[in-house]
Amino acid sequence: FNPGSLLNSIAYARENCRTSREALPGHAWEQMNELQIYANAHVNDALPRRGRYAFLTEIIHRCQQLTGLLSGTMSHDHAYDFVRIGRNLERADMTSRVVDIGAMTMQGPEDAGNLDVHVWTSMLRALNAYQMYRKDIKLGVHCADVVSYLLQNDYLPRSVSHCLDQVEECLGDLPLHQDTLKPLREVRRRVARIKPAKLDAISLHHEVDRLQVGISAVHDQIGKTWFA
């Protein structure tokens, strides 16, 4: 009954693939079916703690395999632009939610630059960003640095800034994109204005909340422009 559950998300993705089969490589449809079959067959394995990691790791690997298959075999035309737009909007939203979880651990303004290293390391690992953070930042794990990296870094594939950059690049290739560029650029400006070192827990939460509202507005405008 949860529309955002893992099984429902996979079911929605499969339905999108089914209705777009003529635009997708045949192997993508096969991979999507195999992903759903695996998830439905093994979801109960994830209920006990000892089986959860293996199940979720397999789901992640299969999703990454599908992403790579589309990138490597699908024509990079307007249909693929929409695939990239959807992927990057979802990534931007998910990264903002991970940052928001980190914000919940902050007890007050004095903690903004002195958070539990383990918490923020976990945030980076959840986004497969820990190794790149250590390579790019070359400092220890600190709240303000991590927040800035996850929101504003131009090169990390899962940073909000990079994801929105990719969305704008794809929109530029599509007709009728002007109405969507306006809310997108507003979100990008908001991301650029954030000063992580000056934020306490409540301020960071409000900033992230506004980012999520802005990302949702971009999504809604895309629906109105091309899918209404």
mmCIF file of C-alpha atoms in Angstrom:
data_model
loop_
_atom_site.group_PDB
_atom_site.id
_atom_site.type_symbol
_atom_site.label_atom_id
_atom_site.label_comp_id
_atom_site.label_asym_id
_atom_site.label_seq_id
_atom_site.Cartn_x
_atom_site.Cartn_y
_atom_site.Cartn_z
ATOM 1 C CA PHE A 1 0.000 0.000 0.000
ATOM 2 C CA ASN A 2 3.032 2.293 0.171
ATOM 3 C CA PRO A 3 3.466 3.924 -3.269
ATOM 4 C CA GLY A 4 7.098 4.695 -2.471
ATOM 5 C CA SER A 5 8.037 1.162 -1.450
ATOM 6 C CA LEU A 6 10.809 -0.666 -3.266
ATOM 7 C CA LEU A 7 8.439 -3.179 -4.873
ATOM 8 C CA ASN A 8 6.021 -0.486 -6.021
ATOM 9 C CA SER A 9 8.859 1.638 -7.398
ATOM 10 C CA ILE A 10 10.093 -1.317 -9.438
ATOM 11 C CA ALA A 11 6.544 -2.027 -10.621
ATOM 12 C CA TYR A 12 6.121 1.589 -11.764
ATOM 13 C CA ALA A 13 9.483 1.462 -13.547
ATOM 14 C CA ARG A 14 8.475 -1.745 -15.306
ATOM 15 C CA GLU A 15 5.184 -0.182 -16.395
ATOM 16 C CA ASN A 16 7.076 2.802 -17.808
ATOM 17 C CA CYS A 17 9.310 0.400 -19.721
ATOM 18 C CA ARG A 18 6.303 -1.536 -20.989
ATOM 19 C CA THR A 19 4.598 1.562 -22.370
ATOM 20 C CA SER A 20 7.867 2.752 -23.947
ATOM 21 C CA ARG A 21 9.136 -0.551 -25.325
ATOM 22 C CA GLU A 22 9.381 0.730 -28.889
ATOM 23 C CA ALA A 23 11.928 3.336 -27.778
ATOM 24 C CA LEU A 24 14.022 1.013 -25.592
ATOM 25 C CA PRO A 25 16.602 -1.669 -26.420
ATOM 26 C CA GLY A 26 15.108 -5.149 -26.143
ATOM 27 C CA HIS A 27 17.622 -6.169 -23.490
ATOM 28 C CA ALA A 28 16.454 -3.302 -21.275
ATOM 29 C CA TRP A 29 12.947 -4.772 -21.166
ATOM 30 C CA GLU A 30 14.411 -8.179 -20.305
ATOM 31 C CA GLN A 31 16.557 -6.702 -17.532
ATOM 32 C CA MET A 32 13.571 -4.829 -16.129
ATOM 33 C CA ASN A 33 11.509 -8.015 -16.011
ATOM 34 C CA GLU A 34 14.342 -9.916 -14.346
ATOM 35 C CA LEU A 35 14.686 -7.157 -11.752
ATOM 36 C CA GLN A 36 11.004 -7.326 -10.852
ATOM 37 C CA ILE A 37 11.006 -11.130 -10.740
ATOM 38 C CA TYR A 38 14.023 -11.147 -8.433
ATOM 39 C CA ALA A 39 12.592 -8.454 -6.144
ATOM 40 C CA ASN A 40 9.218 -10.170 -5.793
ATOM 41 C CA ALA A 41 10.806 -13.574 -5.210
ATOM 42 C CA HIS A 42 13.346 -12.472 -2.608
ATOM 43 C CA VAL A 43 11.791 -9.499 -0.811
ATOM 44 C CA ASN A 44 11.068 -11.612 2.266
ATOM 45 C CA ASP A 45 14.785 -12.361 2.496
ATOM 46 C CA ALA A 46 15.272 -8.706 3.429
ATOM 47 C CA LEU A 47 13.013 -8.853 6.471
ATOM 48 C CA PRO A 48 15.602 -10.514 8.752
ATOM 49 C CA ARG A 49 18.610 -8.298 9.248
ATOM 50 C CA ARG A 50 21.061 -10.976 8.130
ATOM 51 C CA GLY A 51 19.521 -11.164 4.639
ATOM 52 C CA ARG A 52 18.865 -7.473 4.068
ATOM 53 C CA TYR A 53 22.318 -6.423 2.890
ATOM 54 C CA ALA A 54 22.595 -9.161 0.251
ATOM 55 C CA PHE A 55 19.101 -8.448 -1.092
ATOM 56 C CA LEU A 56 19.562 -4.678 -1.317
ATOM 57 C CA THR A 57 23.044 -5.032 -2.814
ATOM 58 C CA GLU A 58 21.635 -7.246 -5.556
ATOM 59 C CA ILE A 59 18.850 -4.741 -6.263
ATOM 60 C CA ILE A 60 21.414 -1.929 -6.498
ATOM 61 C CA HIS A 61 23.613 -3.936 -8.863
ATOM 62 C CA ARG A 62 20.676 -4.775 -11.113
ATOM 63 C CA CYS A 63 19.587 -1.121 -11.227
ATOM 64 C CA GLN A 64 23.127 -0.057 -12.088
ATOM 65 C CA GLN A 65 23.256 -2.721 -14.780
ATOM 66 C CA LEU A 66 20.060 -1.370 -16.319
ATOM 67 C CA THR A 67 21.396 2.196 -16.184
ATOM 68 C CA GLY A 68 24.587 1.127 -17.942
ATOM 69 C CA LEU A 69 22.653 -0.852 -20.540
ATOM 70 C CA LEU A 70 20.506 2.148 -21.452
ATOM 71 C CA SER A 71 23.536 4.430 -21.596
ATOM 72 C CA GLY A 72 25.534 2.066 -23.770
ATOM 73 C CA THR A 73 22.907 0.750 -26.182
ATOM 74 C CA MET A 74 20.061 3.274 -26.440
ATOM 75 C CA SER A 75 20.135 6.043 -29.027
ATOM 76 C CA HIS A 76 20.891 9.320 -27.268
ATOM 77 C CA ASP A 77 17.845 11.056 -28.713
ATOM 78 C CA HIS A 78 14.897 12.836 -27.073
ATOM 79 C CA ALA A 79 13.695 9.601 -25.464
ATOM 80 C CA TYR A 80 17.056 9.164 -23.775
ATOM 81 C CA ASP A 81 16.995 12.821 -22.727
ATOM 82 C CA PHE A 82 13.848 12.057 -20.731
ATOM 83 C CA VAL A 83 15.532 9.005 -19.184
ATOM 84 C CA ARG A 84 18.417 11.221 -18.049
ATOM 85 C CA ILE A 85 16.079 13.943 -16.806
ATOM 86 C CA GLY A 86 14.125 11.472 -14.690
ATOM 87 C CA ARG A 87 17.261 9.825 -13.341
ATOM 88 C CA ASN A 88 18.892 13.101 -12.356
ATOM 89 C CA LEU A 89 15.785 14.620 -10.785
ATOM 90 C CA GLU A 90 15.432 11.459 -8.709
ATOM 91 C CA ARG A 91 19.103 11.581 -7.730
ATOM 92 C CA ALA A 92 18.896 15.244 -6.747
ATOM 93 C CA ASP A 93 15.834 14.568 -4.614
ATOM 94 C CA MET A 94 17.395 11.509 -2.969
ATOM 95 C CA THR A 95 20.659 13.318 -2.210
ATOM 96 C CA SER A 96 18.745 16.183 -0.615
ATOM 97 C CA ARG A 97 16.885 13.679 1.575
ATOM 98 C CA VAL A 98 20.135 12.064 2.694
ATOM 99 C CA VAL A 99 21.479 15.509 3.644
ATOM 100 C CA ASP A 100 18.243 16.154 5.540
ATOM 101 C CA ILE A 101 18.765 12.957 7.533
ATOM 102 C CA GLY A 102 22.208 14.245 8.485
ATOM 103 C CA ALA A 103 20.679 17.549 9.537
ATOM 104 C CA MET A 104 18.448 15.705 11.994
ATOM 105 C CA THR A 105 21.530 14.658 13.969
ATOM 106 C CA MET A 106 22.560 18.267 14.572
ATOM 107 C CA GLN A 107 21.748 19.489 18.065
ATOM 108 C CA GLY A 108 22.328 23.199 17.581
ATOM 109 C CA PRO A 109 24.404 25.882 15.805
ATOM 110 C CA GLU A 110 27.532 24.899 17.710
ATOM 111 C CA ASP A 111 27.405 21.445 16.097
ATOM 112 C CA ALA A 112 27.284 22.655 12.488
ATOM 113 C CA GLY A 113 30.996 22.127 11.905
ATOM 114 C CA ASN A 114 31.532 19.408 14.510
ATOM 115 C CA LEU A 115 29.160 16.565 13.747
ATOM 116 C CA ASP A 116 29.577 12.910 14.457
ATOM 117 C CA VAL A 117 32.060 11.733 11.823
ATOM 118 C CA HIS A 118 30.406 8.332 11.631
ATOM 119 C CA VAL A 119 27.027 9.816 10.744
ATOM 120 C CA TRP A 120 28.335 11.871 7.841
ATOM 121 C CA THR A 121 30.592 9.062 6.678
ATOM 122 C CA SER A 122 27.470 6.909 6.502
ATOM 123 C CA MET A 123 25.717 9.629 4.496
ATOM 124 C CA LEU A 124 28.574 9.653 1.980
ATOM 125 C CA ARG A 125 28.670 5.871 1.759
ATOM 126 C CA ALA A 126 24.910 5.740 1.212
ATOM 127 C CA LEU A 127 25.455 7.781 -1.953
ATOM 128 C CA ASN A 128 28.630 5.928 -3.015
ATOM 129 C CA ALA A 129 30.420 9.249 -2.540
ATOM 130 C CA TYR A 130 32.866 8.551 0.302
ATOM 131 C CA GLN A 131 35.889 7.647 -1.837
ATOM 132 C CA MET A 132 35.365 10.602 -4.178
ATOM 133 C CA TYR A 133 34.905 12.933 -1.198
ATOM 134 C CA ARG A 134 38.260 11.879 0.246
ATOM 135 C CA LYS A 135 39.909 12.246 -3.171
ATOM 136 C CA ASP A 136 38.365 15.634 -3.985
ATOM 137 C CA ILE A 137 38.231 17.340 -0.588
ATOM 138 C CA LYS A 138 41.416 15.867 0.924
ATOM 139 C CA LEU A 139 40.175 16.686 4.429
ATOM 140 C CA GLY A 140 38.485 14.812 7.224
ATOM 141 C CA VAL A 141 34.738 14.273 7.240
ATOM 142 C CA HIS A 142 33.082 17.444 8.576
ATOM 143 C CA CYS A 143 29.459 18.526 8.362
ATOM 144 C CA ALA A 144 29.860 21.725 6.350
ATOM 145 C CA ASP A 145 32.286 20.119 3.894
ATOM 146 C CA VAL A 146 30.032 17.111 3.334
ATOM 147 C CA VAL A 147 26.906 19.232 2.892
ATOM 148 C CA SER A 148 28.685 21.498 0.425
ATOM 149 C CA TYR A 149 30.060 18.489 -1.456
ATOM 150 C CA LEU A 150 26.699 16.729 -1.722
ATOM 151 C CA LEU A 151 24.768 19.849 -2.655
ATOM 152 C CA GLN A 152 27.179 21.992 -4.649
ATOM 153 C CA ASN A 153 30.016 19.957 -6.157
ATOM 154 C CA ASP A 154 30.008 20.256 -9.945
ATOM 155 C CA TYR A 155 31.634 16.886 -10.659
ATOM 156 C CA LEU A 156 30.119 14.359 -8.253
ATOM 157 C CA PRO A 157 27.406 12.511 -10.244
ATOM 158 C CA ARG A 158 25.059 12.487 -7.257
ATOM 159 C CA SER A 159 25.476 16.050 -6.054
ATOM 160 C CA VAL A 160 22.346 18.167 -6.383
ATOM 161 C CA SER A 161 24.188 20.787 -8.423
ATOM 162 C CA HIS A 162 25.570 18.252 -10.904
ATOM 163 C CA CYS A 163 22.192 16.539 -11.286
ATOM 164 C CA LEU A 164 20.417 19.820 -12.016
ATOM 165 C CA ASP A 165 23.193 20.670 -14.473
ATOM 166 C CA GLN A 166 22.477 17.430 -16.324
ATOM 167 C CA VAL A 167 18.749 18.158 -16.367
ATOM 168 C CA GLU A 168 19.333 21.589 -17.897
ATOM 169 C CA GLU A 169 21.631 20.090 -20.528
ATOM 170 C CA CYS A 170 18.918 17.606 -21.526
ATOM 171 C CA LEU A 171 16.187 20.245 -21.539
ATOM 172 C CA GLY A 172 18.225 22.312 -23.984
ATOM 173 C CA ASP A 173 17.845 19.528 -26.545
ATOM 174 C CA LEU A 174 14.056 19.352 -26.203
ATOM 175 C CA PRO A 175 11.413 21.554 -27.832
ATOM 176 C CA LEU A 176 9.126 23.698 -25.647
ATOM 177 C CA HIS A 177 11.625 23.745 -22.792
ATOM 178 C CA GLN A 178 11.471 27.423 -21.778
ATOM 179 C CA ASP A 179 8.713 27.045 -19.174
ATOM 180 C CA THR A 180 10.674 24.287 -17.447
ATOM 181 C CA LEU A 181 13.971 26.165 -17.433
ATOM 182 C CA LYS A 182 12.527 28.881 -15.187
ATOM 183 C CA PRO A 183 11.828 26.703 -12.096
ATOM 184 C CA LEU A 184 14.971 24.666 -12.769
ATOM 185 C CA ARG A 185 17.228 27.716 -12.760
ATOM 186 C CA GLU A 186 15.540 29.001 -9.619
ATOM 187 C CA VAL A 187 16.447 25.752 -7.839
ATOM 188 C CA ARG A 188 20.005 25.975 -9.148
ATOM 189 C CA ARG A 189 20.341 29.511 -7.803
ATOM 190 C CA ARG A 190 19.014 28.385 -4.442
ATOM 191 C CA VAL A 191 21.571 25.572 -4.267
ATOM 192 C CA ALA A 192 24.402 27.965 -5.126
ATOM 193 C CA ARG A 193 23.348 30.418 -2.388
ATOM 194 C CA ILE A 194 23.485 27.879 0.442
ATOM 195 C CA LYS A 195 26.285 28.505 2.965
ATOM 196 C CA PRO A 196 26.610 25.183 4.838
ATOM 197 C CA ALA A 197 29.086 26.480 7.440
ATOM 198 C CA LYS A 198 26.552 29.089 8.591
ATOM 199 C CA LEU A 199 23.577 26.750 8.990
ATOM 200 C CA ASP A 200 22.268 25.062 12.098
ATOM 201 C CA ALA A 201 20.030 21.989 12.010
ATOM 202 C CA ILE A 202 16.764 23.880 11.549
ATOM 203 C CA SER A 203 18.149 26.214 8.882
ATOM 204 C CA LEU A 204 19.657 23.316 6.930
ATOM 205 C CA HIS A 205 16.378 21.411 7.128
ATOM 206 C CA HIS A 206 14.458 24.414 5.787
ATOM 207 C CA GLU A 207 16.938 24.893 2.945
ATOM 208 C CA VAL A 208 16.660 21.237 1.966
ATOM 209 C CA ASP A 209 12.883 21.412 2.205
ATOM 210 C CA ARG A 210 12.822 24.354 -0.188
ATOM 211 C CA LEU A 211 15.110 22.486 -2.583
ATOM 212 C CA GLN A 212 12.743 19.523 -2.596
ATOM 213 C CA VAL A 213 9.780 21.793 -3.297
ATOM 214 C CA GLY A 214 11.725 23.338 -6.175
ATOM 215 C CA ILE A 215 12.675 19.945 -7.616
ATOM 216 C CA SER A 216 9.028 18.908 -7.388
ATOM 217 C CA ALA A 217 8.035 22.072 -9.279
ATOM 218 C CA VAL A 218 10.431 21.137 -12.090
ATOM 219 C CA HIS A 219 8.921 17.656 -12.206
ATOM 220 C CA ASP A 220 5.392 19.064 -12.335
ATOM 221 C CA GLN A 221 6.278 21.469 -15.141
ATOM 222 C CA ILE A 222 7.805 18.646 -17.179
ATOM 223 C CA GLY A 223 4.551 16.741 -16.794
ATOM 224 C CA LYS A 224 2.486 19.728 -17.901
ATOM 225 C CA THR A 225 4.717 20.489 -20.889
ATOM 226 C CA TRP A 226 5.263 17.048 -22.388
ATOM 227 C CA PHE A 227 2.924 14.526 -20.776
ATOM 228 C CA ALA A 228 -0.368 16.312 -20.043
#
